[in-house]
Amino acid sequence: MKETIRERLAQVSERYEEVGLLLSDQAVFSDQNRYRDLSREYAQLEPVVQAWTQWQETRDSIEEAQQMLQENDPELREMAAEELEEKQQRIETLEQGIQVLLLPKDPNDENNIFIEIRAGTGGDEAAIFAGDLFRMYQKYAESRGWPMEILSQNLGEHGGFREIIVRVAGQGAYSRFKFESGTHRVQRVPETESQGRIHTSACTVAILPEVEDVEA
């Protein structure tokens, strides 16, 4: 890892500790706007700090394994070699993840979202597929503790939806869902098919961030 990245991670860690202390300050707690902003910053810094801590621990394990390679005992050297290979793979994965975490954030990443799912090619099966997508997103939102509100829906004749629009409220919802936008396809034997033939169906998904009203 480059020294410049290490320095940046050290700065992020320092800021993380500083924000943690500020959040425990009664004066900050009394200022709800500042407390909300700091809580949001703390949540954004946390995964970076956790990955940095794991990287440091893995680096220490690599150094220990390298020292064990100098032992006279062949079994210890063999164990050290296996440990070294495993930890080197681990540290490469961590470094890739850290680089992603350090990328500039989308200003809408923390926003609530609107999800629009529309059935496309495939007739009734596309509507059923749209229902499957909706339930998948619904379960994921529930696992995060994010409430979902159905704003409008047009049911399919054999299940699912021709169209459904929902709102998901949760910090970081847009960052989690935004890459779902686009066309989704599935190839399977649909429930509406009596001859066992495989059909291709498609749905479009649009993920829109909820933005605050802007005064003209």
Short mmCIF file of C-alpha atoms in Angstrom, two decimals:
data_model
loop_
_atom_site.label_atom_id
_atom_site.label_comp_id
_atom_site.label_asym_id
_atom_site.label_seq_id
_atom_site.Cartn_x
_atom_site.Cartn_y
_atom_site.Cartn_z
CA MET A 1 0.00 0.00 0.00
CA LYS A 2 1.31 3.45 -0.94
CA GLU A 3 2.49 5.69 1.86
CA THR A 4 0.13 8.47 0.76
CA ILE A 5 -2.84 6.13 1.22
CA ARG A 6 -1.58 5.07 4.65
CA GLU A 7 -1.29 8.71 5.67
CA ARG A 8 -4.82 9.39 4.48
CA LEU A 9 -6.14 6.37 6.38
CA ALA A 10 -4.37 7.54 9.52
CA GLN A 11 -6.07 10.93 9.13
CA VAL A 12 -9.45 9.26 8.65
CA SER A 13 -8.88 7.23 11.84
CA GLU A 14 -8.01 10.36 13.80
CA ARG A 15 -11.12 12.11 12.54
CA TYR A 16 -13.21 9.05 13.41
CA GLU A 17 -12.00 9.15 17.01
CA GLU A 18 -12.55 12.92 17.14
CA VAL A 19 -16.13 12.63 15.91
CA GLY A 20 -16.78 9.81 18.38
CA LEU A 21 -15.74 12.07 21.23
CA LEU A 22 -17.84 14.94 19.91
CA LEU A 23 -20.92 12.72 19.78
CA SER A 24 -20.55 12.07 23.51
CA ASP A 25 -20.40 15.80 24.25
CA GLN A 26 -23.61 17.06 25.87
CA ALA A 27 -23.36 20.40 24.05
CA VAL A 28 -23.26 18.62 20.69
CA PHE A 29 -26.12 16.32 21.68
CA SER A 30 -28.23 19.37 22.49
CA ASP A 31 -27.70 20.73 18.98
CA GLN A 32 -29.74 18.24 16.96
CA ASN A 33 -28.61 19.50 13.54
CA ARG A 34 -24.94 19.21 14.44
CA TYR A 35 -25.47 15.88 16.17
CA ARG A 36 -27.23 14.51 13.06
CA ASP A 37 -24.43 15.70 10.76
CA LEU A 38 -21.73 14.23 12.99
CA SER A 39 -23.62 10.93 13.30
CA ARG A 40 -23.80 10.73 9.54
CA GLU A 41 -20.07 11.47 9.21
CA TYR A 42 -19.27 8.87 11.87
CA ALA A 43 -21.26 6.22 9.98
CA GLN A 44 -19.44 7.10 6.74
CA LEU A 45 -15.99 6.89 8.35
CA GLU A 46 -16.62 3.64 10.24
CA PRO A 47 -16.25 1.13 7.37
CA VAL A 48 -13.00 2.80 6.27
CA VAL A 49 -11.56 2.63 9.78
CA GLN A 50 -12.65 -0.99 10.21
CA ALA A 51 -10.99 -1.98 6.92
CA TRP A 52 -7.81 -0.09 7.90
CA THR A 53 -7.71 -1.86 11.27
CA GLN A 54 -8.13 -5.25 9.57
CA TRP A 55 -5.33 -4.36 7.13
CA GLN A 56 -2.97 -3.51 9.98
CA GLU A 57 -3.80 -6.74 11.82
CA THR A 58 -3.27 -8.77 8.65
CA ARG A 59 0.05 -7.04 8.00
CA ASP A 60 1.18 -7.99 11.52
CA SER A 61 0.17 -11.61 10.86
CA ILE A 62 2.22 -11.61 7.65
CA GLU A 63 5.29 -10.36 9.52
CA GLU A 64 4.86 -13.11 12.12
CA ALA A 65 4.52 -15.77 9.41
CA GLN A 66 7.65 -14.49 7.66
CA GLN A 67 9.59 -14.84 10.92
CA MET A 68 8.30 -18.40 11.36
CA LEU A 69 9.69 -19.30 7.94
CA GLN A 70 13.13 -19.00 9.50
CA GLU A 71 12.40 -21.75 12.06
CA ASN A 72 14.27 -25.05 11.89
CA ASP A 73 11.13 -27.13 12.38
CA PRO A 74 9.81 -28.16 8.90
CA GLU A 75 6.23 -28.42 10.19
CA LEU A 76 6.35 -24.87 11.53
CA ARG A 77 7.75 -23.63 8.22
CA GLU A 78 4.98 -25.42 6.35
CA MET A 79 2.32 -23.89 8.61
CA ALA A 80 3.94 -20.48 8.21
CA ALA A 81 3.94 -20.79 4.41
CA GLU A 82 0.22 -21.64 4.38
CA GLU A 83 -0.53 -18.77 6.76
CA LEU A 84 1.53 -16.38 4.66
CA GLU A 85 -0.29 -17.29 1.46
CA GLU A 86 -3.69 -16.90 3.10
CA LYS A 87 -2.85 -13.53 4.68
CA GLN A 88 -1.32 -12.15 1.49
CA GLN A 89 -4.54 -12.92 -0.36
CA ARG A 90 -6.48 -11.33 2.49
CA ILE A 91 -4.44 -8.14 2.43
CA GLU A 92 -4.87 -7.79 -1.34
CA THR A 93 -8.63 -8.06 -0.91
CA LEU A 94 -8.58 -5.48 1.88
CA GLU A 95 -6.52 -3.06 -0.18
CA GLN A 96 -8.97 -3.30 -3.07
CA GLY A 97 -11.85 -2.67 -0.69
CA ILE A 98 -10.10 0.29 0.90
CA GLN A 99 -9.51 1.89 -2.50
CA VAL A 100 -13.22 1.64 -3.22
CA LEU A 101 -14.11 3.10 0.18
CA LEU A 102 -11.82 6.07 -0.44
CA LEU A 103 -13.44 6.98 -3.75
CA PRO A 104 -15.32 10.31 -3.76
CA LYS A 105 -18.86 9.89 -2.48
CA ASP A 106 -21.96 10.61 -4.53
CA PRO A 107 -23.69 13.55 -2.78
CA ASN A 108 -26.96 11.59 -2.91
CA ASP A 109 -25.54 8.39 -1.37
CA GLU A 110 -27.16 8.97 2.04
CA ASN A 111 -30.58 9.90 0.64
CA ASN A 112 -33.87 8.03 0.76
CA ILE A 113 -34.95 6.61 -2.59
CA PHE A 114 -37.82 5.88 -4.93
CA ILE A 115 -37.83 2.51 -6.70
CA GLU A 116 -39.78 2.14 -9.94
CA ILE A 117 -40.20 -1.38 -11.31
CA ARG A 118 -41.92 -1.86 -14.67
CA ALA A 119 -42.62 -5.11 -16.49
CA GLY A 120 -41.24 -5.21 -20.02
CA THR A 121 -40.88 -8.01 -22.56
CA GLY A 122 -42.53 -11.24 -21.48
CA GLY A 123 -46.19 -10.48 -20.86
CA ASP A 124 -47.63 -12.02 -17.69
CA GLU A 125 -44.30 -13.63 -16.82
CA ALA A 126 -42.61 -10.21 -16.86
CA ALA A 127 -45.18 -8.99 -14.34
CA ILE A 128 -44.46 -12.01 -12.12
CA PHE A 129 -40.74 -11.28 -12.44
CA ALA A 130 -41.41 -7.66 -11.42
CA GLY A 131 -43.11 -9.03 -8.31
CA ASP A 132 -40.05 -11.18 -7.57
CA LEU A 133 -37.79 -8.15 -7.85
CA PHE A 134 -40.05 -6.12 -5.59
CA ARG A 135 -40.04 -8.82 -2.88
CA MET A 136 -36.25 -9.10 -3.12
CA TYR A 137 -35.85 -5.35 -2.58
CA GLN A 138 -38.48 -5.42 0.16
CA LYS A 139 -36.64 -8.14 2.10
CA TYR A 140 -33.34 -6.33 1.75
CA ALA A 141 -34.87 -3.08 3.02
CA GLU A 142 -36.40 -4.98 5.96
CA SER A 143 -33.01 -6.50 6.81
CA ARG A 144 -31.59 -2.97 7.04
CA GLY A 145 -34.51 -1.70 9.10
CA TRP A 146 -35.61 0.66 6.33
CA PRO A 147 -39.38 1.18 6.00
CA MET A 148 -40.84 0.81 2.51
CA GLU A 149 -43.98 2.64 1.37
CA ILE A 150 -45.91 1.65 -1.77
CA LEU A 151 -46.85 4.84 -3.62
CA SER A 152 -48.60 3.27 -6.62
CA GLN A 153 -49.06 -0.16 -8.15
CA ASN A 154 -50.63 -1.79 -11.18
CA LEU A 155 -51.13 -5.51 -10.56
CA GLY A 156 -50.49 -8.19 -13.18
CA GLU A 157 -53.33 -10.49 -14.18
CA HIS A 158 -51.50 -13.61 -13.01
CA GLY A 159 -49.56 -12.08 -10.14
CA GLY A 160 -46.78 -9.60 -9.72
CA PHE A 161 -46.96 -6.07 -11.06
CA ARG A 162 -47.18 -4.34 -14.38
CA GLU A 163 -45.73 -1.37 -12.51
CA ILE A 164 -44.96 -0.49 -8.91
CA ILE A 165 -43.40 2.58 -7.34
CA VAL A 166 -42.18 2.55 -3.73
CA ARG A 167 -40.29 4.84 -1.37
CA VAL A 168 -37.53 3.47 0.86
CA ALA A 169 -36.45 5.59 3.83
CA GLY A 170 -33.03 4.90 5.27
CA GLN A 171 -29.61 6.47 5.65
CA GLY A 172 -27.44 5.25 2.80
CA ALA A 173 -30.35 3.77 0.84
CA TYR A 174 -29.28 5.34 -2.45
CA SER A 175 -25.69 4.10 -2.08
CA ARG A 176 -27.00 0.55 -1.59
CA PHE A 177 -29.61 0.49 -4.35
CA LYS A 178 -28.34 2.82 -7.09
CA PHE A 179 -26.56 0.11 -9.09
CA GLU A 180 -29.85 -1.79 -9.46
CA SER A 181 -31.01 0.74 -12.07
CA GLY A 182 -31.34 -0.73 -15.55
CA THR A 183 -32.91 -3.67 -17.36
CA HIS A 184 -33.14 -7.01 -15.54
CA ARG A 185 -33.72 -10.24 -17.47
CA VAL A 186 -34.58 -13.78 -16.43
CA GLN A 187 -34.73 -17.05 -18.38
CA ARG A 188 -36.92 -19.73 -16.83
CA VAL A 189 -40.00 -21.89 -17.32
CA PRO A 190 -42.74 -19.47 -16.22
CA GLU A 191 -45.75 -20.37 -14.11
CA THR A 192 -47.95 -19.38 -17.05
CA GLU A 193 -46.27 -21.90 -19.42
CA SER A 194 -47.95 -25.30 -19.74
CA GLN A 195 -45.50 -26.84 -22.24
CA GLY A 196 -42.35 -26.47 -20.14
CA ARG A 197 -40.69 -24.03 -22.54
CA ILE A 198 -38.10 -21.54 -21.30
CA HIS A 199 -39.09 -17.89 -21.71
CA THR A 200 -37.03 -14.73 -21.46
CA SER A 201 -38.66 -11.91 -19.54
CA ALA A 202 -37.46 -8.43 -18.70
CA CYS A 203 -38.20 -5.63 -16.27
CA THR A 204 -36.79 -2.14 -15.93
CA VAL A 205 -35.75 -0.77 -12.56
CA ALA A 206 -35.17 2.91 -11.83
CA ILE A 207 -33.59 4.06 -8.55
CA LEU A 208 -34.11 7.76 -7.88
CA PRO A 209 -32.69 9.64 -4.87
CA GLU A 210 -35.12 11.67 -2.82
CA VAL A 211 -33.89 15.26 -2.73
CA GLU A 212 -34.89 18.15 -0.55
CA ASP A 213 -37.00 20.90 -2.07
CA VAL A 214 -34.83 23.58 -3.61
CA GLU A 215 -36.08 27.12 -3.27
CA ALA A 216 -36.12 29.06 -6.52
#
